[in-house]
Amino acid sequence: MQGQAQQQAYDRGTTIFSPDGRLYQVEYAREAVKRGSASIGVRTAEGVVLLADKRSHSPLMEPESVEKLHKADDHVGIASAGHVADARQLIDFSRRQAQVERLRYGEPMGVETLTKTVTDYIQQYTQIGGARPFGVALMVGGIENGEPRLFETDPSGTPYEWKALAIGENRADIREYLEERYDEELSLDEGLELALSALSDATDELLEPDGLGLATVTVDDETYHQYSVDEVEAVLDEHDLLADEDAEGDE
Amino acid sequence: MQGQAQQQAYDRGTTIFSPDGRLYQVEYAREAVKRGSASIGVRTAEGVVLLADKRSHSPLMEPESVEKLHKADDHVGIASAGHVADARQLIDFSRRQAQVERLRYGEPMGVETLTKTVTDYIQQYTQIGGARPFGVALMVGGIENGEPRLFETDPSGTPYEWKALAIGENRADIREYLEERYDEELSLDEGLELALSALSDATDELLEPDGLGLATVTVDDETYHQYSVDEVEAVLDEHDLLADEDAEGDE
Amino acid sequence: MQGQAQQQAYDRGTTIFSPDGRLYQVEYAREAVKRGSASIGVRTAEGVVLLADKRSHSPLMEPESVEKLHKADDHVGIASAGHVADARQLIDFSRRQAQVERLRYGEPMGVETLTKTVTDYIQQYTQIGGARPFGVALMVGGIENGEPRLFETDPSGTPYEWKALAIGENRADIREYLEERYDEELSLDEGLELALSALSDATDELLEPDGLGLATVTVDDETYHQYSVDEVEAVLDEHDLLADEDAEGDE
Amino acid sequence: MQGQAQQQAYDRGTTIFSPDGRLYQVEYAREAVKRGSASIGVRTAEGVVLLADKRSHSPLMEPESVEKLHKADDHVGIASAGHVADARQLIDFSRRQAQVERLRYGEPMGVETLTKTVTDYIQQYTQIGGARPFGVALMVGGIENGEPRLFETDPSGTPYEWKALAIGENRADIREYLEERYDEELSLDEGLELALSALSDATDELLEPDGLGLATVTVDDETYHQYSVDEVEAVLDEHDLLADEDAEGDE
Amino acid sequence: MQGQAQQQAYDRGTTIFSPDGRLYQVEYAREAVKRGSASIGVRTAEGVVLLADKRSHSPLMEPESVEKLHKADDHVGIASAGHVADARQLIDFSRRQAQVERLRYGEPMGVETLTKTVTDYIQQYTQIGGARPFGVALMVGGIENGEPRLFETDPSGTPYEWKALAIGENRADIREYLEERYDEELSLDEGLELALSALSDATDELLEPDGLGLATVTVDDETYHQYSVDEVEAVLDEHDLLADEDAEGDE
Amino acid sequence: MQGQAQQQAYDRGTTIFSPDGRLYQVEYAREAVKRGSASIGVRTAEGVVLLADKRSHSPLMEPESVEKLHKADDHVGIASAGHVADARQLIDFSRRQAQVERLRYGEPMGVETLTKTVTDYIQQYTQIGGARPFGVALMVGGIENGEPRLFETDPSGTPYEWKALAIGENRADIREYLEERYDEELSLDEGLELALSALSDATDELLEPDGLGLATVTVDDETYHQYSVDEVEAVLDEHDLLADEDAEGDE
Amino acid sequence: MQGQAQQQAYDRGTTIFSPDGRLYQVEYAREAVKRGSASIGVRTAEGVVLLADKRSHSPLMEPESVEKLHKADDHVGIASAGHVADARQLIDFSRRQAQVERLRYGEPMGVETLTKTVTDYIQQYTQIGGARPFGVALMVGGIENGEPRLFETDPSGTPYEWKALAIGENRADIREYLEERYDEELSLDEGLELALSALSDATDELLEPDGLGLATVTVDDETYHQYSVDEVEAVLDEHDLLADEDAEGDE
């Protein structure tokens, strides 16, 4: 109880440190991320794979409307976990930045530069009062100078670059799965399989095309490609990860 | 009690997360929505149906003045549940956005774009201090590129697309009713019947024309049409859902 | 006590919801309205009647100075209940809006549009911090397109249209009285009698001209007419509602 | 105690209502008015009388410097009770308003209009946060269209018109005295006597010229006239209300 | 204790009244004035005398640097008691106002007008939040239209005019001394003696030139004159109020 | 416990001092620095060495993305310890300042001037409310007028110049190590060895190239040089500080 | 304990007075000054001496970087005690003011004027909310009109002029030492000795050149001169105050 009372003395504002130098509101925002369904990113030799778990709670909801994958620019995709409405703000910010950069320099914005512009924006919400931190983590994947890049932004505003990562629910389990199987020389198809099998493993279930968002940015065309439900189904089928939909009906 | 005290430590501002990453003020705003009378939306092959329960507490009140259905633009209607005054703010915002878009691009605003402009506006009230979240949910229905679309905005600022949905009182019961009977190939008339029977079922009563708001946006003319009391009565009569008004007098 | 403590945790700001989705400050502002003396409105076939109870506590106070009836524009009158100073702010706001509209469009502002402009203004004070809600309710009555209209604004910023209504003290009793006797085909004179007898009934007293404000806006001339003390006395006398003034002296 | 604790929960800001719809800070500001020495106003057929009790606590203080009577414009005087420094702000505001009106329209500002401009200003301090209400009440007396008018402003920002009134200390006693003896047909001289005798009665003492402020605005010349100490002495003497100054010395 | 707890509930902000209509922060600022060493003002037939007790606590401190007497304009001097740094702000404000007035109208600013400009400025700090009241009282003395005038400003922003007064430490004792001996027909020299003997009496000590500030503004030349240490010593010597400095050494 | 309660009374804002004159929020920000992994700086006769411990927690994270070494300008490098996102803000600020200075004066900014511009910026966050202090310390190293310089900025905004220093984890141990072995006449290579051996000693482990950031600014070319992983490996190998990587695999 | 609880009720903001008229935050800022190492100033007939104790805690820190002596303008030096980062803000402010004055009037700014500009700036931080007071005291020494002047600024924003003074640690002891030995006719060299011996006496130790800052502004050249370590050593040696450095090594 004393620990809790101690914590409560410092956890209600972005503008104070706790005596041991922690920012509790930022840590609580990380909890908001963990409450969100998982997203997985895998960087392969041929491009970046972004996968999002977006199973909805009602058959009446349009699965496409569960927004977890976004095109930030032609050559950059973003997957999110956590508060959807917060994610939208950051996505909008990213798109505006990418557009401005293109207009100003006549060139696409680098994936790293874009990520760091976003994290600097996020940081402001952890230091200046009058607002709460963003309750969302993003994976920013794309092609920069012909190389696939994959970044994470967390609620503190720290950018990290990853070979493969998971954010949201079951993050730890999925990361462990990825660490065991990842290889930098994976082909794009192998990367797709790795991401999908990691998610299936973490949820102990086969996967339904409707409940997944899948996108890639490949070195070849440097273009964000979001998979249709049929395309997702084909990939799942190819890798024996497709759930038998008959059990749920096919509305 | 400890759980409650714990909750109270984090539930009095939009700018703080609770230790488990929740935004209590947003959750309380959802309660405000549940306190409002129900609205139901059904997307059919021929267009979108919006139905609002607007029974008033006094025969002296003009039923038309209970505002739950609004025309946002020629091709878009909005139904609300929750704080009426909050809803008006969002409706006004929607109309201005739709007008500006029309003026700027010479084309009607897409239903999805309009919805997301509104949810982004709502999100600001959940992150920046000095105001409370909007205590209202909206259903935004209309025609976009010849297709009927039906969206929901909730107090967190998240947009969802639905085939059919209910907001406000009895939301869970009505949704269950809709899930059991909904079919994407419904005609507009069948959609009207589904919405009305769902409401009648949830309230265990036959319906009075005065206490209902009913509107459609059809693929044919892409035009918002709000039903008159007589039109509502005809529809109710046709589907054997009309209450016997003699019991209440006919002022 | 727990209920009270629970309530107190959420009732000191316009910017927070209670856990059950209520805005206590708005509800308390409604209490401020109930503390005010009653105003009554009746819509008749021939025009709108506005009646205000403005008995003062001292014979030295000028009864005309108890402000409860206001001309908002040539064709619109407003009666208030609750904080007089708050009412004045809203009346001033209404007048400015009506003037601006007239200047801009060369036409009088619609009664409904005027009412909703006021309620939107009221709503801001229930959502944005740094101020309290308005502790006043208004009845806005006038002629629009040749039709009598009668609206209410409450402290939440919700507009309602009524056939007849009461605000302030004894609201429930008066409404019950009105509901029993109201008929849409009332003549203006019958409307005057209904309003006056409802007030007399609720206070269990005959009425004094000095302690009443009475005004009409008729379909004929679409003009706000405020009754003089002598005119009020004549009306009271005609309907046998006039108190015997000798008991109080006649200064 | 519970009542007090209950009250304390709502009495520390101008931006909150108590559960029963009261604004405690405004009520406390009224207490500040009651702590101030009394001012009395009497409207007679010939003009308005303003009287202020300004006994000082030291013979070394210049009685003229106890500011309770002010000329707002040629034809308007203001007497105050309560916080002197707050009164000065409102007097300054009144003077600026009267000047601006004169410049804009080439005519003196009406007494009623001036009063309501002041009360609207006062109201802002009861609704918007970041400041306290004005701890002062004013009596605004003057001639408008040839008629004497006498208004009161209170800390809530409500304007009242009076035939005769008292503000500040002993307000209730003095009002009772005035109610018993007031007559609308009083001459100016009778009005002076009524005001002075009311004050003498309430304080149970004869009056000293030094400790009084006395002013009139008459219908004849529509001009504010502030009495000199000698003039006050003459009036007191004439009405046998003059204290024997020898007891205090005549420095 | 209850009284204290009661008081503590209302004494931590300039923007709230206590239930009995008091502004505690202003009262506490008056305590800050009482903590300051005394200043005395005497208005004589020939001019105004300002005297300040400025004994320092160390022989190494330059007595001239203890700022208690200030020239506000050629014809106006100001003495202060209380927070020195707060006094400086008000002195600077006074000087700027006097300069602006001179530039605008080509005439010196009246002593009364200057005082009231300062008190209006002070009042703002007692009503608007976000700052504390000024913890200082001023005596403003000068010549206006050939007449000597002497005013006081207190932390509430109230202006008073005095024949003679004391502010700061021992205020009550000194005032009693002044009340017994003051005469309006005093010569300037008699005024000097009265001020000095009052201070000597209140402190039960003879006076040292180093520990005093002495200034006059005379009707003759309408010019502020601050006495040098030698001049002070001569005056003290003349009136047998000079302390024997040998006891302390003569550094 | 009393000590802790005492501390808690003053430790939740940057705008208050504790009774003993401490700024707790600044002290807590220093704790945030101590939580960060260590950085070490050594000034040698030939240039400045900056070393950062950046071991990551997952083999999937790109070690280059753990940002602890930054080029501020051609001739200045910065190493950080503490909140990474906070550090980024200060680095960006430094770069902008250095650019502006170069543009304005056509010369590189002095290392000392740059450091003090940063510390002045940091200080603002310790005095003005509405934000928290920066939870990061920086080492700023570079060449100024041909001389190597090495500065530290701490969360209070105080600049220090050092011959050699450590910030972050194990600061005290590393400093002790440095104090024992430092000599101003060290060559750059000896400086590299000193920094690396100090880190190895503090962590009781040999070092892995992937987990280290190493940079120098030399007097020769006045240019910031960041070592590649291969270069780091070569240096470690040369000084027998290279960990045997086989134990961990070589993903 | 009651005293402490009483104090805690008023000590957490710059905008409130305690019931006895104190500003606790300013008093706590004075404690911050006392925590700083001492600075000593001596005004002699030939100029002003400023001495600062700046012993560092590590032999690796550059003693020059402990900033306690600053040149504000050619003819003015400033020594500080307390928060170093706060001091820097005031020094920067002083320099800008001195530059502006020089540009505007073509003359150096007077030492007294400069000091008072700084104290007025400091005062703002004690009255306006949203920031804390400056936790630093300054000694401002220089030549004005051919005369040496020596001022102190404290956290309340009060300026004092001194013949000799100490700020920071051991202030009382050093002042006593100075009071016993100070003479206005001291030569500059005697002033140097007095300052150094006072510091040595207070710390009970001989002095090391590295741990001292020493500066003078002389009447002769009206120029700030900061002593090099060698110059300090020579002075110490001359007055037998030099510590034997061999005990510590000569890194």
Short mmCIF file of N, CA and C in Angstrom, two decimals, chain A residues 70-150:
data_model
loop_
_atom_site.label_atom_id
_atom_site.label_comp_id
_atom_site.label_asym_id
_atom_site.label_seq_id
_atom_site.Cartn_x
_atom_site.Cartn_y
_atom_site.Cartn_z
N HIS A 70 -1.98 2.19 -42.02
CA HIS A 70 -2.16 3.45 -42.70
C HIS A 70 -1.02 3.68 -43.68
N LYS A 71 -1.35 4.26 -44.82
CA LYS A 71 -0.32 4.70 -45.74
C LYS A 71 0.07 6.13 -45.36
N ALA A 72 1.32 6.34 -44.98
CA ALA A 72 1.74 7.68 -44.58
C ALA A 72 2.20 8.47 -45.80
N ASP A 73 2.83 7.76 -46.73
CA ASP A 73 3.27 8.36 -47.99
C ASP A 73 3.41 7.18 -48.96
N ASP A 74 3.71 7.43 -50.22
CA ASP A 74 3.80 6.32 -51.18
C ASP A 74 4.71 5.21 -50.68
N HIS A 75 5.78 5.58 -50.02
CA HIS A 75 6.83 4.63 -49.68
C HIS A 75 6.87 4.30 -48.19
N VAL A 76 5.88 4.71 -47.43
CA VAL A 76 5.90 4.48 -45.98
C VAL A 76 4.52 4.06 -45.49
N GLY A 77 4.50 2.97 -44.69
CA GLY A 77 3.27 2.53 -44.04
C GLY A 77 3.43 2.61 -42.53
N ILE A 78 2.31 2.75 -41.83
CA ILE A 78 2.36 2.82 -40.37
C ILE A 78 1.31 1.88 -39.80
N ALA A 79 1.72 1.07 -38.81
CA ALA A 79 0.78 0.24 -38.06
C ALA A 79 0.76 0.75 -36.63
N SER A 80 -0.39 0.64 -35.98
CA SER A 80 -0.50 1.20 -34.64
C SER A 80 -1.04 0.18 -33.65
N ALA A 81 -0.83 0.45 -32.37
CA ALA A 81 -1.47 -0.31 -31.29
C ALA A 81 -1.79 0.68 -30.18
N GLY A 82 -2.99 0.56 -29.62
CA GLY A 82 -3.39 1.47 -28.53
C GLY A 82 -4.62 2.25 -28.91
N HIS A 83 -4.72 3.49 -28.40
CA HIS A 83 -5.89 4.32 -28.67
C HIS A 83 -5.99 4.67 -30.15
N VAL A 84 -7.06 4.22 -30.79
CA VAL A 84 -7.20 4.44 -32.22
C VAL A 84 -7.27 5.93 -32.54
N ALA A 85 -8.01 6.69 -31.73
CA ALA A 85 -8.19 8.11 -32.03
C ALA A 85 -6.87 8.87 -31.88
N ASP A 86 -6.05 8.45 -30.91
CA ASP A 86 -4.74 9.07 -30.76
C ASP A 86 -3.87 8.74 -31.98
N ALA A 87 -3.94 7.48 -32.41
CA ALA A 87 -3.15 7.06 -33.57
C ALA A 87 -3.48 7.94 -34.77
N ARG A 88 -4.78 8.19 -34.98
CA ARG A 88 -5.18 9.00 -36.13
C ARG A 88 -4.50 10.38 -36.12
N GLN A 89 -4.38 10.97 -34.94
CA GLN A 89 -3.72 12.27 -34.86
C GLN A 89 -2.28 12.19 -35.35
N LEU A 90 -1.60 11.13 -34.92
CA LEU A 90 -0.19 11.00 -35.30
C LEU A 90 -0.05 10.65 -36.78
N ILE A 91 -0.98 9.85 -37.27
CA ILE A 91 -0.94 9.53 -38.71
C ILE A 91 -1.15 10.80 -39.52
N ASP A 92 -2.14 11.58 -39.14
CA ASP A 92 -2.39 12.84 -39.86
C ASP A 92 -1.15 13.73 -39.82
N PHE A 93 -0.55 13.80 -38.64
CA PHE A 93 0.67 14.60 -38.50
C PHE A 93 1.75 14.09 -39.44
N SER A 94 1.91 12.76 -39.49
CA SER A 94 2.94 12.15 -40.36
C SER A 94 2.69 12.49 -41.82
N ARG A 95 1.43 12.37 -42.22
CA ARG A 95 1.13 12.63 -43.64
C ARG A 95 1.42 14.08 -44.00
N ARG A 96 1.01 14.98 -43.12
CA ARG A 96 1.28 16.40 -43.41
C ARG A 96 2.77 16.66 -43.52
N GLN A 97 3.55 16.07 -42.59
CA GLN A 97 5.00 16.26 -42.62
C GLN A 97 5.58 15.73 -43.93
N ALA A 98 5.12 14.54 -44.31
CA ALA A 98 5.66 13.92 -45.52
C ALA A 98 5.32 14.75 -46.76
N GLN A 99 4.11 15.30 -46.78
CA GLN A 99 3.70 16.13 -47.91
C GLN A 99 4.53 17.40 -47.99
N VAL A 100 4.67 18.04 -46.85
CA VAL A 100 5.42 19.30 -46.80
C VAL A 100 6.85 19.07 -47.29
N GLU A 101 7.46 17.99 -46.80
CA GLU A 101 8.83 17.68 -47.17
C GLU A 101 8.96 17.45 -48.69
N ARG A 102 7.99 16.71 -49.23
CA ARG A 102 7.98 16.45 -50.67
C ARG A 102 7.88 17.76 -51.45
N LEU A 103 6.99 18.63 -50.99
CA LEU A 103 6.79 19.90 -51.68
C LEU A 103 8.05 20.76 -51.61
N ARG A 104 8.65 20.74 -50.41
CA ARG A 104 9.78 21.65 -50.20
C ARG A 104 11.03 21.18 -50.94
N TYR A 105 11.30 19.85 -50.89
CA TYR A 105 12.56 19.36 -51.43
C TYR A 105 12.37 18.54 -52.71
N GLY A 106 11.14 18.30 -53.11
CA GLY A 106 10.91 17.53 -54.32
C GLY A 106 11.31 16.08 -54.19
N GLU A 107 11.50 15.62 -52.93
CA GLU A 107 11.90 14.23 -52.71
C GLU A 107 11.07 13.64 -51.58
N PRO A 108 10.91 12.30 -51.63
CA PRO A 108 10.19 11.68 -50.50
C PRO A 108 11.00 11.85 -49.22
N MET A 109 10.27 11.94 -48.09
CA MET A 109 10.91 12.10 -46.78
C MET A 109 11.51 10.76 -46.36
N GLY A 110 12.69 10.80 -45.78
CA GLY A 110 13.30 9.57 -45.29
C GLY A 110 12.47 8.96 -44.17
N VAL A 111 12.48 7.62 -44.08
CA VAL A 111 11.68 6.93 -43.06
C VAL A 111 12.16 7.32 -41.66
N GLU A 112 13.46 7.42 -41.50
CA GLU A 112 14.01 7.76 -40.18
C GLU A 112 13.66 9.19 -39.80
N THR A 113 13.82 10.09 -40.76
CA THR A 113 13.49 11.49 -40.49
C THR A 113 12.02 11.64 -40.12
N LEU A 114 11.17 10.94 -40.87
CA LEU A 114 9.74 11.00 -40.60
C LEU A 114 9.46 10.50 -39.18
N THR A 115 10.05 9.37 -38.83
CA THR A 115 9.82 8.79 -37.50
C THR A 115 10.23 9.77 -36.42
N LYS A 116 11.38 10.39 -36.61
CA LYS A 116 11.89 11.27 -35.55
C LYS A 116 11.10 12.57 -35.46
N THR A 117 10.54 13.00 -36.57
CA THR A 117 9.66 14.15 -36.51
C THR A 117 8.43 13.82 -35.66
N VAL A 118 7.94 12.59 -35.83
CA VAL A 118 6.79 12.16 -35.03
C VAL A 118 7.15 12.02 -33.56
N THR A 119 8.30 11.42 -33.27
CA THR A 119 8.64 11.22 -31.85
C THR A 119 8.90 12.56 -31.16
N ASP A 120 9.46 13.52 -31.88
CA ASP A 120 9.65 14.83 -31.26
C ASP A 120 8.32 15.47 -30.92
N TYR A 121 7.35 15.24 -31.78
CA TYR A 121 6.00 15.74 -31.52
C TYR A 121 5.41 15.05 -30.29
N ILE A 122 5.59 13.74 -30.22
CA ILE A 122 5.08 12.98 -29.06
C ILE A 122 5.73 13.46 -27.77
N GLN A 123 7.04 13.72 -27.80
CA GLN A 123 7.76 14.12 -26.59
C GLN A 123 7.14 15.36 -25.96
N GLN A 124 6.75 16.32 -26.79
CA GLN A 124 6.15 17.55 -26.27
C GLN A 124 4.99 17.25 -25.32
N TYR A 125 4.22 16.21 -25.64
CA TYR A 125 3.07 15.86 -24.80
C TYR A 125 3.48 15.18 -23.50
N THR A 126 4.76 14.91 -23.33
CA THR A 126 5.22 14.31 -22.07
C THR A 126 5.93 15.32 -21.19
N GLN A 127 6.14 16.52 -21.71
CA GLN A 127 6.90 17.50 -20.91
C GLN A 127 6.08 18.76 -20.60
N ILE A 128 5.27 19.18 -21.55
CA ILE A 128 4.49 20.40 -21.37
C ILE A 128 3.12 20.05 -20.77
N GLY A 129 2.65 20.81 -19.81
CA GLY A 129 1.39 20.52 -19.15
C GLY A 129 0.18 20.85 -20.02
N GLY A 130 -0.99 20.45 -19.54
CA GLY A 130 -2.22 20.83 -20.22
C GLY A 130 -2.72 19.82 -21.23
N ALA A 131 -2.04 18.69 -21.30
CA ALA A 131 -2.49 17.62 -22.20
C ALA A 131 -1.93 16.31 -21.66
N ARG A 132 -2.46 15.20 -22.15
CA ARG A 132 -1.92 13.90 -21.75
C ARG A 132 -1.04 13.37 -22.87
N PRO A 133 -0.17 12.41 -22.53
CA PRO A 133 0.66 11.78 -23.58
C PRO A 133 -0.23 11.03 -24.57
N PHE A 134 0.32 10.71 -25.71
CA PHE A 134 -0.39 9.89 -26.68
C PHE A 134 -0.42 8.44 -26.19
N GLY A 135 -1.59 7.82 -26.18
CA GLY A 135 -1.73 6.45 -25.70
C GLY A 135 -1.59 5.45 -26.83
N VAL A 136 -0.54 5.57 -27.61
CA VAL A 136 -0.43 4.74 -28.79
C VAL A 136 1.05 4.55 -29.14
N ALA A 137 1.35 3.38 -29.71
CA ALA A 137 2.67 3.15 -30.28
C ALA A 137 2.50 2.93 -31.78
N LEU A 138 3.48 3.35 -32.54
CA LEU A 138 3.43 3.19 -34.00
C LEU A 138 4.61 2.36 -34.48
N MET A 139 4.40 1.60 -35.56
CA MET A 139 5.50 1.02 -36.31
C MET A 139 5.53 1.73 -37.65
N VAL A 140 6.66 2.32 -37.98
CA VAL A 140 6.79 3.05 -39.24
C VAL A 140 7.73 2.25 -40.14
N GLY A 141 7.20 1.74 -41.24
CA GLY A 141 8.01 0.92 -42.13
C GLY A 141 8.04 1.47 -43.54
N GLY A 142 9.20 1.40 -44.19
CA GLY A 142 9.26 1.91 -45.56
C GLY A 142 10.63 1.68 -46.17
N ILE A 143 10.82 2.28 -47.33
CA ILE A 143 12.09 2.12 -48.05
C ILE A 143 12.80 3.46 -48.09
N GLU A 144 14.07 3.46 -47.71
CA GLU A 144 14.85 4.69 -47.72
C GLU A 144 16.18 4.40 -48.41
N ASN A 145 16.47 5.13 -49.47
CA ASN A 145 17.68 4.88 -50.25
C ASN A 145 17.81 3.42 -50.64
N GLY A 146 16.69 2.81 -51.01
CA GLY A 146 16.71 1.44 -51.47
C GLY A 146 16.77 0.40 -50.37
N GLU A 147 16.81 0.86 -49.11
CA GLU A 147 16.92 -0.09 -48.00
C GLU A 147 15.61 -0.12 -47.21
N PRO A 148 15.14 -1.31 -46.85
CA PRO A 148 13.96 -1.37 -45.98
C PRO A 148 14.31 -0.91 -44.56
N ARG A 149 13.44 -0.11 -43.98
CA ARG A 149 13.66 0.37 -42.60
C ARG A 149 12.38 0.15 -41.81
N LEU A 150 12.53 -0.11 -40.51
CA LEU A 150 11.37 -0.38 -39.66
C LEU A 150 11.60 0.27 -38.29
#
